[in-house]
mmCIF file of N, CA, C and O in Angstrom:
data_model
loop_
_atom_site.group_PDB
_atom_site.id
_atom_site.type_symbol
_atom_site.label_atom_id
_atom_site.label_comp_id
_atom_site.label_asym_id
_atom_site.label_seq_id
_atom_site.Cartn_x
_atom_site.Cartn_y
_atom_site.Cartn_z
ATOM 1 N N MET A 29 1.071 -1.018 0.246
ATOM 2 C CA MET A 29 0.039 0.140 -0.314
ATOM 3 C C MET A 29 0.770 1.096 0.045
ATOM 4 O O MET A 29 0.662 2.159 0.385
ATOM 5 N N GLU A 30 2.461 0.662 0.534
ATOM 6 C CA GLU A 30 2.830 2.302 0.138
ATOM 7 C C GLU A 30 3.251 3.174 -1.299
ATOM 8 O O GLU A 30 3.088 4.230 -0.767
ATOM 9 N N ASP A 31 3.201 2.293 -2.173
ATOM 10 C CA ASP A 31 2.792 3.122 -3.481
ATOM 11 C C ASP A 31 1.584 3.801 -3.902
ATOM 12 O O ASP A 31 1.414 4.702 -4.802
ATOM 13 N N ILE A 32 0.636 4.032 -3.328
ATOM 14 C CA ILE A 32 -0.317 4.691 -3.237
ATOM 15 C C ILE A 32 -0.193 5.994 -2.687
ATOM 16 O O ILE A 32 -1.433 7.546 -2.383
ATOM 17 N N VAL A 33 0.953 6.665 -1.053
ATOM 18 C CA VAL A 33 1.165 8.048 -0.581
ATOM 19 C C VAL A 33 1.798 8.084 -0.977
ATOM 20 O O VAL A 33 2.989 7.653 -0.969
ATOM 21 N N PHE A 34 2.153 10.122 -1.576
ATOM 22 C CA PHE A 34 2.703 10.588 -1.549
ATOM 23 C C PHE A 34 2.780 11.654 -0.780
ATOM 24 O O PHE A 34 1.208 12.053 0.200
ATOM 25 N N ARG A 35 4.554 12.993 -1.135
ATOM 26 C CA ARG A 35 4.264 14.197 0.318
ATOM 27 C C ARG A 35 3.399 15.257 -0.416
ATOM 28 O O ARG A 35 3.700 15.586 -1.911
ATOM 29 N N GLY A 36 2.230 15.635 -0.073
ATOM 30 C CA GLY A 36 1.562 16.745 -0.734
ATOM 31 C C GLY A 36 1.767 17.749 0.392
ATOM 32 O O GLY A 36 2.877 17.741 0.777
ATOM 33 N N ALA A 37 0.610 19.244 -0.194
ATOM 34 C CA ALA A 37 1.039 20.015 0.541
ATOM 35 C C ALA A 37 1.480 20.414 2.202
ATOM 36 O O ALA A 37 0.951 19.496 2.940
ATOM 37 N N ASN A 38 2.670 21.310 2.583
ATOM 38 C CA ASN A 38 2.474 21.055 3.677
ATOM 39 C C ASN A 38 2.723 20.184 4.161
ATOM 40 O O ASN A 38 3.384 19.542 5.683
ATOM 41 N N ASN A 39 4.055 18.995 3.814
ATOM 42 C CA ASN A 39 5.098 17.674 4.113
ATOM 43 C C ASN A 39 3.412 16.962 4.453
ATOM 44 O O ASN A 39 3.964 15.761 5.279
ATOM 45 N N GLN A 40 2.193 16.503 3.613
ATOM 46 C CA GLN A 40 1.529 16.116 4.485
ATOM 47 C C GLN A 40 1.317 14.821 3.693
ATOM 48 O O GLN A 40 1.991 14.673 2.542
ATOM 49 N N ALA A 41 1.433 13.810 4.320
ATOM 50 C CA ALA A 41 0.942 12.353 3.336
ATOM 51 C C ALA A 41 -0.555 12.153 3.069
ATOM 52 O O ALA A 41 -1.328 12.516 3.617
ATOM 53 N N VAL A 42 -0.661 12.284 1.342
ATOM 54 C CA VAL A 42 -1.771 11.708 1.120
ATOM 55 C C VAL A 42 -1.677 11.382 -0.298
ATOM 56 O O VAL A 42 -0.870 10.207 -0.306
ATOM 57 N N THR A 43 -2.892 10.858 -0.688
ATOM 58 C CA THR A 43 -3.328 9.702 -1.741
ATOM 59 C C THR A 43 -4.483 10.838 -2.969
ATOM 60 O O THR A 43 -4.958 11.507 -2.104
ATOM 61 N N SER A 44 -4.390 10.395 -3.842
ATOM 62 C CA SER A 44 -5.175 10.785 -4.456
ATOM 63 C C SER A 44 -6.448 10.185 -5.127
ATOM 64 O O SER A 44 -6.434 8.226 -4.955
ATOM 65 N N SER A 45 -7.903 9.967 -5.686
ATOM 66 C CA SER A 45 -8.879 9.443 -5.751
ATOM 67 C C SER A 45 -8.091 8.574 -7.012
ATOM 68 O O SER A 45 -9.107 7.774 -7.419
ATOM 69 N N LEU A 46 -8.239 8.503 -7.975
ATOM 70 C CA LEU A 46 -6.785 8.329 -8.872
ATOM 71 C C LEU A 46 -5.670 7.101 -8.740
ATOM 72 O O LEU A 46 -6.346 5.875 -9.434
ATOM 73 N N LEU A 47 -5.116 7.215 -8.078
ATOM 74 C CA LEU A 47 -3.938 5.932 -7.422
ATOM 75 C C LEU A 47 -5.578 5.551 -6.854
ATOM 76 O O LEU A 47 -4.914 4.095 -6.967
ATOM 77 N N ILE A 48 -6.421 5.174 -6.228
ATOM 78 C CA ILE A 48 -6.791 4.848 -4.913
ATOM 79 C C ILE A 48 -8.118 3.370 -5.918
ATOM 80 O O ILE A 48 -8.111 2.975 -5.815
ATOM 81 N N ALA A 49 -8.726 4.278 -6.984
ATOM 82 C CA ALA A 49 -8.634 3.561 -8.246
ATOM 83 C C ALA A 49 -8.490 2.432 -9.058
ATOM 84 O O ALA A 49 -9.002 1.916 -9.079
ATOM 85 N N GLU A 50 -6.905 2.963 -9.436
ATOM 86 C CA GLU A 50 -6.329 1.729 -9.990
ATOM 87 C C GLU A 50 -5.808 1.291 -9.227
ATOM 88 O O GLU A 50 -5.987 -0.345 -9.218
ATOM 89 N N LYS A 51 -4.849 0.715 -7.398
ATOM 90 C CA LYS A 51 -4.962 -0.418 -6.831
ATOM 91 C C LYS A 51 -6.276 -1.193 -6.422
ATOM 92 O O LYS A 51 -5.953 -2.581 -6.269
ATOM 93 N N PHE A 52 -7.494 -0.287 -6.303
ATOM 94 C CA PHE A 52 -8.195 -0.909 -5.568
ATOM 95 C C PHE A 52 -9.199 -1.185 -7.302
ATOM 96 O O PHE A 52 -10.633 -2.069 -6.168
ATOM 97 N N GLY A 53 -8.661 -1.693 -8.258
ATOM 98 C CA GLY A 53 -9.148 -1.836 -8.857
ATOM 99 C C GLY A 53 -10.684 -1.465 -9.510
ATOM 100 O O GLY A 53 -12.218 -2.359 -10.133
ATOM 101 N N LYS A 54 -10.992 -0.563 -9.095
ATOM 102 C CA LYS A 54 -13.165 0.773 -8.648
ATOM 103 C C LYS A 54 -12.904 1.940 -10.737
ATOM 104 O O LYS A 54 -11.816 2.273 -10.337
ATOM 105 N N SER A 55 -13.302 1.911 -11.030
ATOM 106 C CA SER A 55 -13.652 3.033 -11.510
ATOM 107 C C SER A 55 -13.673 4.722 -10.811
ATOM 108 O O SER A 55 -13.945 4.466 -9.587
ATOM 109 N N HIS A 56 -12.384 5.202 -11.261
ATOM 110 C CA HIS A 56 -12.526 6.640 -10.544
ATOM 111 C C HIS A 56 -14.289 7.256 -10.617
ATOM 112 O O HIS A 56 -13.897 8.029 -9.779
ATOM 113 N N ASP A 57 -14.772 7.236 -11.275
ATOM 114 C CA ASP A 57 -16.056 7.677 -11.465
ATOM 115 C C ASP A 57 -16.796 7.115 -10.087
ATOM 116 O O ASP A 57 -17.394 8.380 -8.800
ATOM 117 N N ASN A 58 -17.125 5.916 -9.559
ATOM 118 C CA ASN A 58 -17.192 5.131 -8.219
ATOM 119 C C ASN A 58 -16.649 6.275 -6.906
ATOM 120 O O ASN A 58 -17.251 6.221 -6.183
ATOM 121 N N VAL A 59 -15.514 6.488 -7.427
ATOM 122 C CA VAL A 59 -14.447 6.804 -5.824
ATOM 123 C C VAL A 59 -15.375 7.506 -5.700
ATOM 124 O O VAL A 59 -15.347 8.080 -4.740
ATOM 125 N N LEU A 60 -15.100 8.717 -7.002
ATOM 126 C CA LEU A 60 -15.440 10.370 -6.916
ATOM 127 C C LEU A 60 -17.162 10.145 -5.922
ATOM 128 O O LEU A 60 -17.211 11.080 -5.068
ATOM 129 N N ARG A 61 -17.758 9.522 -6.658
ATOM 130 C CA ARG A 61 -19.272 9.150 -6.204
ATOM 131 C C ARG A 61 -19.176 8.811 -4.239
ATOM 132 O O ARG A 61 -19.345 9.479 -3.476
ATOM 133 N N ASP A 62 -18.651 7.982 -3.802
ATOM 134 C CA ASP A 62 -17.914 7.544 -2.838
ATOM 135 C C ASP A 62 -17.448 8.564 -2.013
ATOM 136 O O ASP A 62 -17.464 9.001 -0.625
ATOM 137 N N ILE A 63 -16.809 9.240 -2.179
ATOM 138 C CA ILE A 63 -16.408 9.838 -0.990
ATOM 139 C C ILE A 63 -17.496 11.889 -1.368
ATOM 140 O O ILE A 63 -16.956 12.022 -0.620
ATOM 141 N N ARG A 64 -17.412 11.608 -2.388
ATOM 142 C CA ARG A 64 -18.676 12.953 -2.317
ATOM 143 C C ARG A 64 -20.440 12.124 -1.860
ATOM 144 O O ARG A 64 -20.440 13.310 -0.559
ATOM 145 N N ASN A 65 -20.101 10.915 -1.356
ATOM 146 C CA ASN A 65 -21.172 10.641 -0.441
ATOM 147 C C ASN A 65 -20.906 10.809 0.875
ATOM 148 O O ASN A 65 -21.903 10.911 1.719
ATOM 149 N N LEU A 66 -19.401 10.692 1.385
ATOM 150 C CA LEU A 66 -19.285 11.044 2.676
ATOM 151 C C LEU A 66 -19.134 12.229 3.058
ATOM 152 O O LEU A 66 -19.500 12.482 4.372
ATOM 153 N N ILE A 67 -19.401 13.304 2.441
ATOM 154 C CA ILE A 67 -18.919 13.771 2.806
ATOM 155 C C ILE A 67 -20.113 14.671 2.669
ATOM 156 O O ILE A 67 -20.253 15.119 3.238
ATOM 157 N N GLN A 68 -20.785 14.725 1.782
ATOM 158 C CA GLN A 68 -22.929 15.165 1.090
ATOM 159 C C GLN A 68 -23.509 14.080 2.518
ATOM 160 O O GLN A 68 -25.005 14.232 3.003
ATOM 161 N N GLY A 69 -23.140 13.329 3.039
ATOM 162 C CA GLY A 69 -24.143 12.476 4.101
ATOM 163 C C GLY A 69 -24.497 13.436 5.239
ATOM 164 O O GLY A 69 -25.314 12.577 6.014
ATOM 165 N N GLY A 70 -23.012 14.083 5.756
ATOM 166 C CA GLY A 70 -23.686 15.203 6.828
ATOM 167 C C GLY A 70 -23.239 15.191 8.570
ATOM 168 O O GLY A 70 -23.022 15.376 9.325
ATOM 169 N N VAL A 71 -22.729 13.508 8.356
ATOM 170 C CA VAL A 71 -22.081 13.113 9.014
ATOM 171 C C VAL A 71 -20.816 13.561 9.578
ATOM 172 O O VAL A 71 -19.697 14.174 10.166
ATOM 173 N N LEU A 72 -19.722 13.634 8.034
ATOM 174 C CA LEU A 72 -18.401 14.304 7.845
ATOM 175 C C LEU A 72 -18.159 15.714 7.879
ATOM 176 O O LEU A 72 -18.728 16.091 6.483
ATOM 177 N N LYS A 73 -17.897 16.623 9.083
ATOM 178 C CA LYS A 73 -18.201 17.783 8.344
ATOM 179 C C LYS A 73 -16.750 18.684 8.183
ATOM 180 O O LYS A 73 -15.529 18.202 8.842
ATOM 181 N N ASN A 74 -16.197 17.646 6.787
ATOM 182 C CA ASN A 74 -14.876 18.402 6.234
ATOM 183 C C ASN A 74 -14.222 19.727 6.263
ATOM 184 O O ASN A 74 -13.009 19.425 6.454
ATOM 185 N N ASP A 75 -14.765 20.456 6.480
ATOM 186 C CA ASP A 75 -14.840 21.748 7.122
ATOM 187 C C ASP A 75 -13.895 21.513 8.045
ATOM 188 O O ASP A 75 -12.818 22.323 8.048
ATOM 189 N N GLU A 76 -14.166 21.097 9.054
ATOM 190 C CA GLU A 76 -13.713 20.755 10.403
ATOM 191 C C GLU A 76 -12.603 19.834 10.487
ATOM 192 O O GLU A 76 -11.010 20.443 11.398
ATOM 193 N N THR A 77 -12.846 18.836 9.890
ATOM 194 C CA THR A 77 -11.640 17.747 9.486
ATOM 195 C C THR A 77 -10.922 17.671 8.177
ATOM 196 O O THR A 77 -11.541 16.762 7.533
ATOM 197 N N PRO A 78 -10.405 17.849 7.277
ATOM 198 C CA PRO A 78 -10.341 18.692 6.041
ATOM 199 C C PRO A 78 -9.480 16.963 5.672
ATOM 200 O O PRO A 78 -8.516 16.574 5.840
ATOM 201 N N MET A 79 -10.048 16.374 5.706
ATOM 202 C CA MET A 79 -10.092 14.661 4.684
ATOM 203 C C MET A 79 -9.770 14.805 3.617
ATOM 204 O O MET A 79 -8.772 14.192 2.843
ATOM 205 N N PHE A 80 -10.500 15.401 2.878
ATOM 206 C CA PHE A 80 -10.846 15.488 0.960
ATOM 207 C C PHE A 80 -10.365 16.825 1.028
ATOM 208 O O PHE A 80 -11.556 17.482 1.860
ATOM 209 N N GLU A 81 -9.648 17.155 -0.079
ATOM 210 C CA GLU A 81 -9.744 18.673 -0.984
ATOM 211 C C GLU A 81 -10.316 17.916 -2.318
ATOM 212 O O GLU A 81 -9.430 16.880 -3.062
ATOM 213 N N GLU A 82 -11.198 18.226 -3.007
ATOM 214 C CA GLU A 82 -11.247 18.427 -4.400
ATOM 215 C C GLU A 82 -10.500 18.788 -5.016
ATOM 216 O O GLU A 82 -10.233 20.718 -4.955
ATOM 217 N N THR A 83 -9.590 19.240 -5.899
ATOM 218 C CA THR A 83 -8.705 19.348 -7.518
ATOM 219 C C THR A 83 -9.001 18.622 -8.656
ATOM 220 O O THR A 83 -9.862 18.337 -8.197
ATOM 221 N N THR A 84 -8.588 19.052 -9.316
ATOM 222 C CA THR A 84 -8.420 18.468 -10.535
ATOM 223 C C THR A 84 -7.041 17.127 -10.899
ATOM 224 O O THR A 84 -6.149 17.883 -10.284
ATOM 225 N N TYR A 85 -7.252 16.903 -12.130
ATOM 226 C CA TYR A 85 -6.321 16.125 -13.112
ATOM 227 C C TYR A 85 -6.012 17.020 -14.340
ATOM 228 O O TYR A 85 -7.387 17.412 -14.749
ATOM 229 N N ILE A 86 -4.853 17.156 -14.915
ATOM 230 C CA ILE A 86 -5.667 17.267 -16.901
ATOM 231 C C ILE A 86 -5.094 15.281 -16.926
ATOM 232 O O ILE A 86 -3.736 14.899 -17.190
ATOM 233 N N ASN A 87 -5.799 15.191 -18.017
ATOM 234 C CA ASN A 87 -5.613 14.410 -18.684
ATOM 235 C C ASN A 87 -4.673 14.068 -19.459
ATOM 236 O O ASN A 87 -4.460 14.908 -20.385
ATOM 237 N N GLU A 88 -4.279 12.853 -19.676
ATOM 238 C CA GLU A 88 -2.596 12.920 -20.843
ATOM 239 C C GLU A 88 -2.730 12.643 -21.916
ATOM 240 O O GLU A 88 -2.679 13.521 -22.849
ATOM 241 N N GLN A 89 -4.897 12.110 -22.486
ATOM 242 C CA GLN A 89 -4.896 11.604 -23.409
ATOM 243 C C GLN A 89 -5.462 12.869 -24.511
ATOM 244 O O GLN A 89 -4.713 13.246 -25.986
ATOM 245 N N ASN A 90 -6.433 13.688 -23.596
ATOM 246 C CA ASN A 90 -6.927 14.906 -24.275
ATOM 247 C C ASN A 90 -6.861 16.066 -23.613
ATOM 248 O O ASN A 90 -7.396 17.324 -24.194
ATOM 249 N N LYS A 91 -6.001 16.689 -22.337
ATOM 250 C CA LYS A 91 -4.918 18.059 -21.708
ATOM 251 C C LYS A 91 -6.263 18.220 -21.964
ATOM 252 O O LYS A 91 -6.734 19.405 -21.117
ATOM 253 N N GLN A 92 -7.698 17.911 -20.886
ATOM 254 C CA GLN A 92 -9.097 18.464 -19.848
ATOM 255 C C GLN A 92 -8.722 18.042 -19.133
ATOM 256 O O GLN A 92 -8.054 16.914 -18.828
ATOM 257 N N ALA A 93 -9.103 18.590 -18.016
ATOM 258 C CA ALA A 93 -8.633 18.917 -17.165
ATOM 259 C C ALA A 93 -10.392 18.073 -15.920
ATOM 260 O O ALA A 93 -11.441 18.174 -16.450
ATOM 261 N N TYR A 94 -10.387 17.727 -14.806
ATOM 262 C CA TYR A 94 -11.037 16.794 -14.540
ATOM 263 C C TYR A 94 -11.257 16.273 -12.989
ATOM 264 O O TYR A 94 -9.880 16.294 -12.734
ATOM 265 N N PRO A 95 -12.478 15.944 -12.411
ATOM 266 C CA PRO A 95 -12.116 16.367 -10.891
ATOM 267 C C PRO A 95 -11.548 14.896 -10.381
ATOM 268 O O PRO A 95 -10.613 14.098 -11.004
ATOM 269 N N MET A 96 -10.335 15.814 -9.465
ATOM 270 C CA MET A 96 -10.082 14.171 -8.615
ATOM 271 C C MET A 96 -10.249 14.894 -6.805
ATOM 272 O O MET A 96 -10.297 15.507 -6.922
ATOM 273 N N PHE A 97 -9.706 13.868 -6.131
ATOM 274 C CA PHE A 97 -9.640 14.463 -4.600
ATOM 275 C C PHE A 97 -8.382 14.026 -4.298
ATOM 276 O O PHE A 97 -7.742 12.736 -4.381
ATOM 277 N N LEU A 98 -7.714 14.821 -3.497
ATOM 278 C CA LEU A 98 -6.900 14.380 -2.769
ATOM 279 C C LEU A 98 -6.885 13.883 -1.478
ATOM 280 O O LEU A 98 -8.293 14.777 -0.501
ATOM 281 N N MET A 99 -6.517 12.926 -0.578
ATOM 282 C CA MET A 99 -7.360 12.847 0.817
ATOM 283 C C MET A 99 -5.632 12.100 1.574
ATOM 284 O O MET A 99 -4.816 11.944 1.167
ATOM 285 N N ASN A 100 -5.959 12.945 3.407
ATOM 286 C CA ASN A 100 -4.769 12.167 3.742
ATOM 287 C C ASN A 100 -5.281 10.732 4.611
ATOM 288 O O ASN A 100 -6.094 10.315 3.985
ATOM 289 N N ARG A 101 -4.460 10.388 5.820
ATOM 290 C CA ARG A 101 -4.881 9.133 6.045
ATOM 291 C C ARG A 101 -6.046 8.579 6.575
ATOM 292 O O ARG A 101 -6.762 7.685 6.073
ATOM 293 N N ASP A 102 -6.303 9.676 7.069
ATOM 294 C CA ASP A 102 -8.121 9.502 8.053
ATOM 295 C C ASP A 102 -9.276 9.139 6.688
ATOM 296 O O ASP A 102 -10.122 8.613 6.671
ATOM 297 N N GLY A 103 -8.970 9.747 5.705
ATOM 298 C CA GLY A 103 -9.864 9.972 4.507
ATOM 299 C C GLY A 103 -9.535 9.136 3.790
ATOM 300 O O GLY A 103 -10.643 8.358 3.312
ATOM 301 N N PHE A 104 -8.627 8.166 3.508
ATOM 302 C CA PHE A 104 -7.978 6.993 2.855
ATOM 303 C C PHE A 104 -8.819 6.372 3.873
ATOM 304 O O PHE A 104 -9.769 5.383 3.486
ATOM 305 N N THR A 105 -8.633 5.923 4.487
ATOM 306 C CA THR A 105 -9.143 4.567 5.883
ATOM 307 C C THR A 105 -10.206 4.904 5.517
ATOM 308 O O THR A 105 -10.996 3.877 5.365
ATOM 309 N N LEU A 106 -11.047 5.771 5.975
ATOM 310 C CA LEU A 106 -12.592 6.045 5.393
ATOM 311 C C LEU A 106 -13.490 5.363 4.904
ATOM 312 O O LEU A 106 -14.618 5.141 4.678
ATOM 313 N N LEU A 107 -12.226 5.807 3.742
ATOM 314 C CA LEU A 107 -13.201 5.265 2.101
ATOM 315 C C LEU A 107 -12.819 4.109 1.791
ATOM 316 O O LEU A 107 -13.767 3.478 1.447
ATOM 317 N N ALA A 108 -11.902 3.571 2.275
ATOM 318 C CA ALA A 108 -11.572 1.606 1.715
ATOM 319 C C ALA A 108 -11.899 0.962 2.533
ATOM 320 O O ALA A 108 -12.188 -0.319 2.047
ATOM 321 N N MET A 109 -11.922 1.557 4.267
ATOM 322 C CA MET A 109 -13.482 0.741 4.850
ATOM 323 C C MET A 109 -14.218 0.950 4.158
ATOM 324 O O MET A 109 -15.404 -1.085 4.804
ATOM 325 N N GLY A 110 -15.238 1.051 3.478
ATOM 326 C CA GLY A 110 -16.584 0.930 3.031
ATOM 327 C C GLY A 110 -15.973 -0.065 1.476
ATOM 328 O O GLY A 110 -17.456 0.067 0.986
ATOM 329 N N PHE A 111 -15.142 -0.988 1.450
ATOM 330 C CA PHE A 111 -14.607 -0.863 -0.035
ATOM 331 C C PHE A 111 -15.106 -2.788 0.068
ATOM 332 O O PHE A 111 -15.282 -2.947 0.874
ATOM 333 N N THR A 112 -15.505 -2.739 -0.858
ATOM 334 C CA THR A 112 -16.126 -4.156 -0.576
ATOM 335 C C THR A 112 -15.329 -5.225 -2.096
ATOM 336 O O THR A 112 -14.354 -4.353 -3.156
ATOM 337 N N GLY A 113 -14.930 -6.825 -1.670
ATOM 338 C CA GLY A 113 -14.566 -7.021 -2.790
ATOM 339 C C GLY A 113 -12.764 -7.650 -2.208
ATOM 340 O O GLY A 113 -12.098 -7.205 -1.604
ATOM 341 N N LYS A 114 -12.206 -7.945 -2.781
ATOM 342 C CA LYS A 114 -10.580 -9.020 -3.160
ATOM 343 C C LYS A 114 -9.974 -8.271 -2.611
ATOM 344 O O LYS A 114 -9.572 -8.522 -1.523
ATOM 345 N N LYS A 115 -9.909 -6.993 -3.227
ATOM 346 C CA LYS A 115 -8.447 -6.132 -2.793
ATOM 347 C C LYS A 115 -8.773 -5.693 -1.266
ATOM 348 O O LYS A 115 -7.731 -5.090 -1.149
ATOM 349 N N ALA A 116 -9.579 -4.893 -1.090
ATOM 350 C CA ALA A 116 -10.561 -4.545 -0.315
ATOM 351 C C ALA A 116 -10.408 -5.033 1.082
ATOM 352 O O ALA A 116 -9.795 -5.123 1.434
ATOM 353 N N MET A 117 -10.351 -6.292 0.919
ATOM 354 C CA MET A 117 -10.341 -7.515 1.888
ATOM 355 C C MET A 117 -8.727 -7.698 2.458
ATOM 356 O O MET A 117 -8.238 -7.222 3.451
ATOM 357 N N GLN A 118 -7.447 -7.564 1.136
ATOM 358 C CA GLN A 118 -6.568 -7.628 1.831
ATOM 359 C C GLN A 118 -6.217 -5.731 2.086
ATOM 360 O O GLN A 118 -5.413 -6.746 2.855
ATOM 361 N N PHE A 119 -6.502 -5.150 1.562
ATOM 362 C CA PHE A 119 -6.282 -3.901 2.302
ATOM 363 C C PHE A 119 -6.814 -4.341 4.009
ATOM 364 O O PHE A 119 -6.069 -3.809 4.337
ATOM 365 N N LYS A 120 -7.570 -4.246 4.354
ATOM 366 C CA LYS A 120 -8.128 -4.082 5.649
ATOM 367 C C LYS A 120 -7.370 -5.593 6.073
ATOM 368 O O LYS A 120 -7.385 -5.348 7.547
ATOM 369 N N LEU A 121 -6.839 -6.009 6.010
ATOM 370 C CA LEU A 121 -6.299 -7.396 6.729
ATOM 371 C C LEU A 121 -4.639 -7.152 7.042
ATOM 372 O O LEU A 121 -4.654 -6.927 8.114
ATOM 373 N N GLU A 122 -4.012 -6.438 5.900
ATOM 374 C CA GLU A 122 -3.130 -5.752 6.485
ATOM 375 C C GLU A 122 -2.910 -4.411 6.999
ATOM 376 O O GLU A 122 -2.213 -4.620 7.929
ATOM 377 N N TYR A 123 -3.787 -3.269 7.183
ATOM 378 C CA TYR A 123 -4.056 -2.806 8.232
ATOM 379 C C TYR A 123 -4.538 -2.918 9.417
ATOM 380 O O TYR A 123 -3.845 -3.056 10.590
ATOM 381 N N ILE A 124 -5.085 -3.938 10.033
ATOM 382 C CA ILE A 124 -5.030 -4.632 10.938
ATOM 383 C C ILE A 124 -3.696 -5.191 10.790
ATOM 384 O O ILE A 124 -3.645 -5.148 12.835
ATOM 385 N N LYS A 125 -3.521 -6.256 10.400
ATOM 386 C CA LYS A 125 -1.974 -6.154 10.816
ATOM 387 C C LYS A 125 -1.106 -5.662 10.923
ATOM 388 O O LYS A 125 -0.375 -5.406 12.003
ATOM 389 N N ALA A 126 -0.692 -4.383 10.360
ATOM 390 C CA ALA A 126 -0.075 -2.813 10.698
ATOM 391 C C ALA A 126 -0.138 -2.463 12.555
ATOM 392 O O ALA A 126 0.115 -2.266 13.084
ATOM 393 N N PHE A 127 -1.909 -2.496 13.003
ATOM 394 C CA PHE A 127 -2.039 -1.959 14.004
ATOM 395 C C PHE A 127 -1.428 -2.850 15.277
ATOM 396 O O PHE A 127 -1.120 -1.838 16.239
ATOM 397 N N ASN A 128 -2.444 -4.592 15.071
ATOM 398 C CA ASN A 128 -1.091 -4.357 15.703
ATOM 399 C C ASN A 128 -0.110 -4.587 15.893
ATOM 400 O O ASN A 128 0.375 -5.144 17.512
ATOM 401 N N LYS A 129 1.219 -4.857 14.594
ATOM 402 C CA LYS A 129 2.403 -4.525 15.075
ATOM 403 C C LYS A 129 2.498 -3.674 15.983
ATOM 404 O O LYS A 129 3.313 -3.686 16.327
ATOM 405 N N MET A 130 1.758 -2.212 15.128
ATOM 406 C CA MET A 130 2.054 -1.499 16.356
ATOM 407 C C MET A 130 1.662 -1.287 18.173
ATOM 408 O O MET A 130 2.278 -0.373 18.874
ATOM 409 N N LYS A 131 0.389 -2.023 17.970
ATOM 410 C CA LYS A 131 -0.124 -2.207 19.341
ATOM 411 C C LYS A 131 0.892 -3.194 20.286
ATOM 412 O O LYS A 131 1.443 -2.294 21.040
ATOM 413 N N THR A 132 1.948 -3.824 19.455
ATOM 414 C CA THR A 132 2.839 -4.770 20.020
ATOM 415 C C THR A 132 4.073 -4.162 20.872
ATOM 416 O O THR A 132 4.778 -4.410 21.469
ATOM 417 N N VAL A 133 4.188 -2.972 19.359
ATOM 418 C CA VAL A 133 5.222 -2.377 20.325
ATOM 419 C C VAL A 133 5.757 -1.489 20.593
ATOM 420 O O VAL A 133 6.226 -1.040 22.004
ATOM 421 N N ILE A 134 4.409 -0.665 20.728
ATOM 422 C CA ILE A 134 4.162 0.120 22.284
ATOM 423 C C ILE A 134 3.616 -0.341 23.829
ATOM 424 O O ILE A 134 4.823 -0.184 24.003
ATOM 425 N N LYS A 135 3.353 -1.685 23.444
ATOM 426 C CA LYS A 135 3.018 -2.880 25.073
ATOM 427 C C LYS A 135 4.899 -2.582 24.867
ATOM 428 O O LYS A 135 5.037 -2.768 26.742
ATOM 429 N N GLU A 136 5.947 -3.189 23.895
ATOM 430 C CA GLU A 136 7.313 -3.429 24.339
ATOM 431 C C GLU A 136 7.751 -2.417 24.693
ATOM 432 O O GLU A 136 8.743 -2.490 25.747
ATOM 433 N N GLN A 137 7.372 -0.976 24.188
ATOM 434 C CA GLN A 137 8.098 0.281 24.639
ATOM 435 C C GLN A 137 8.276 0.267 26.012
ATOM 436 O O GLN A 137 8.624 1.340 27.149
ATOM 437 N N ALA A 138 6.663 0.061 26.648
ATOM 438 C CA ALA A 138 5.687 0.531 28.286
ATOM 439 C C ALA A 138 6.674 -0.178 28.518
ATOM 440 O O ALA A 138 7.141 -0.949 28.989
#
């Protein structure tokens, strides 16, 4: 999963909706829809906790601008936890493994 994270503004670790669509084998339109549903659902106040930032990218083939989202770790986790399928399950298992590993490291340091 490290290959979908890059350094964004203010040295923040971020990923993009384009990369998520590619890595999870999903249509980018569906990923955009899922993010907008999270933001518009009323529960997530994106202004208070900016997990998602809407921006654009330039398509290499036709040179037109299209929407995409950048998101931080919390936004990525919130989005990916809603995904289903084999790739999503693999991510969730890796996420649990990493969390448990960190829990062990913290316990050993205490």
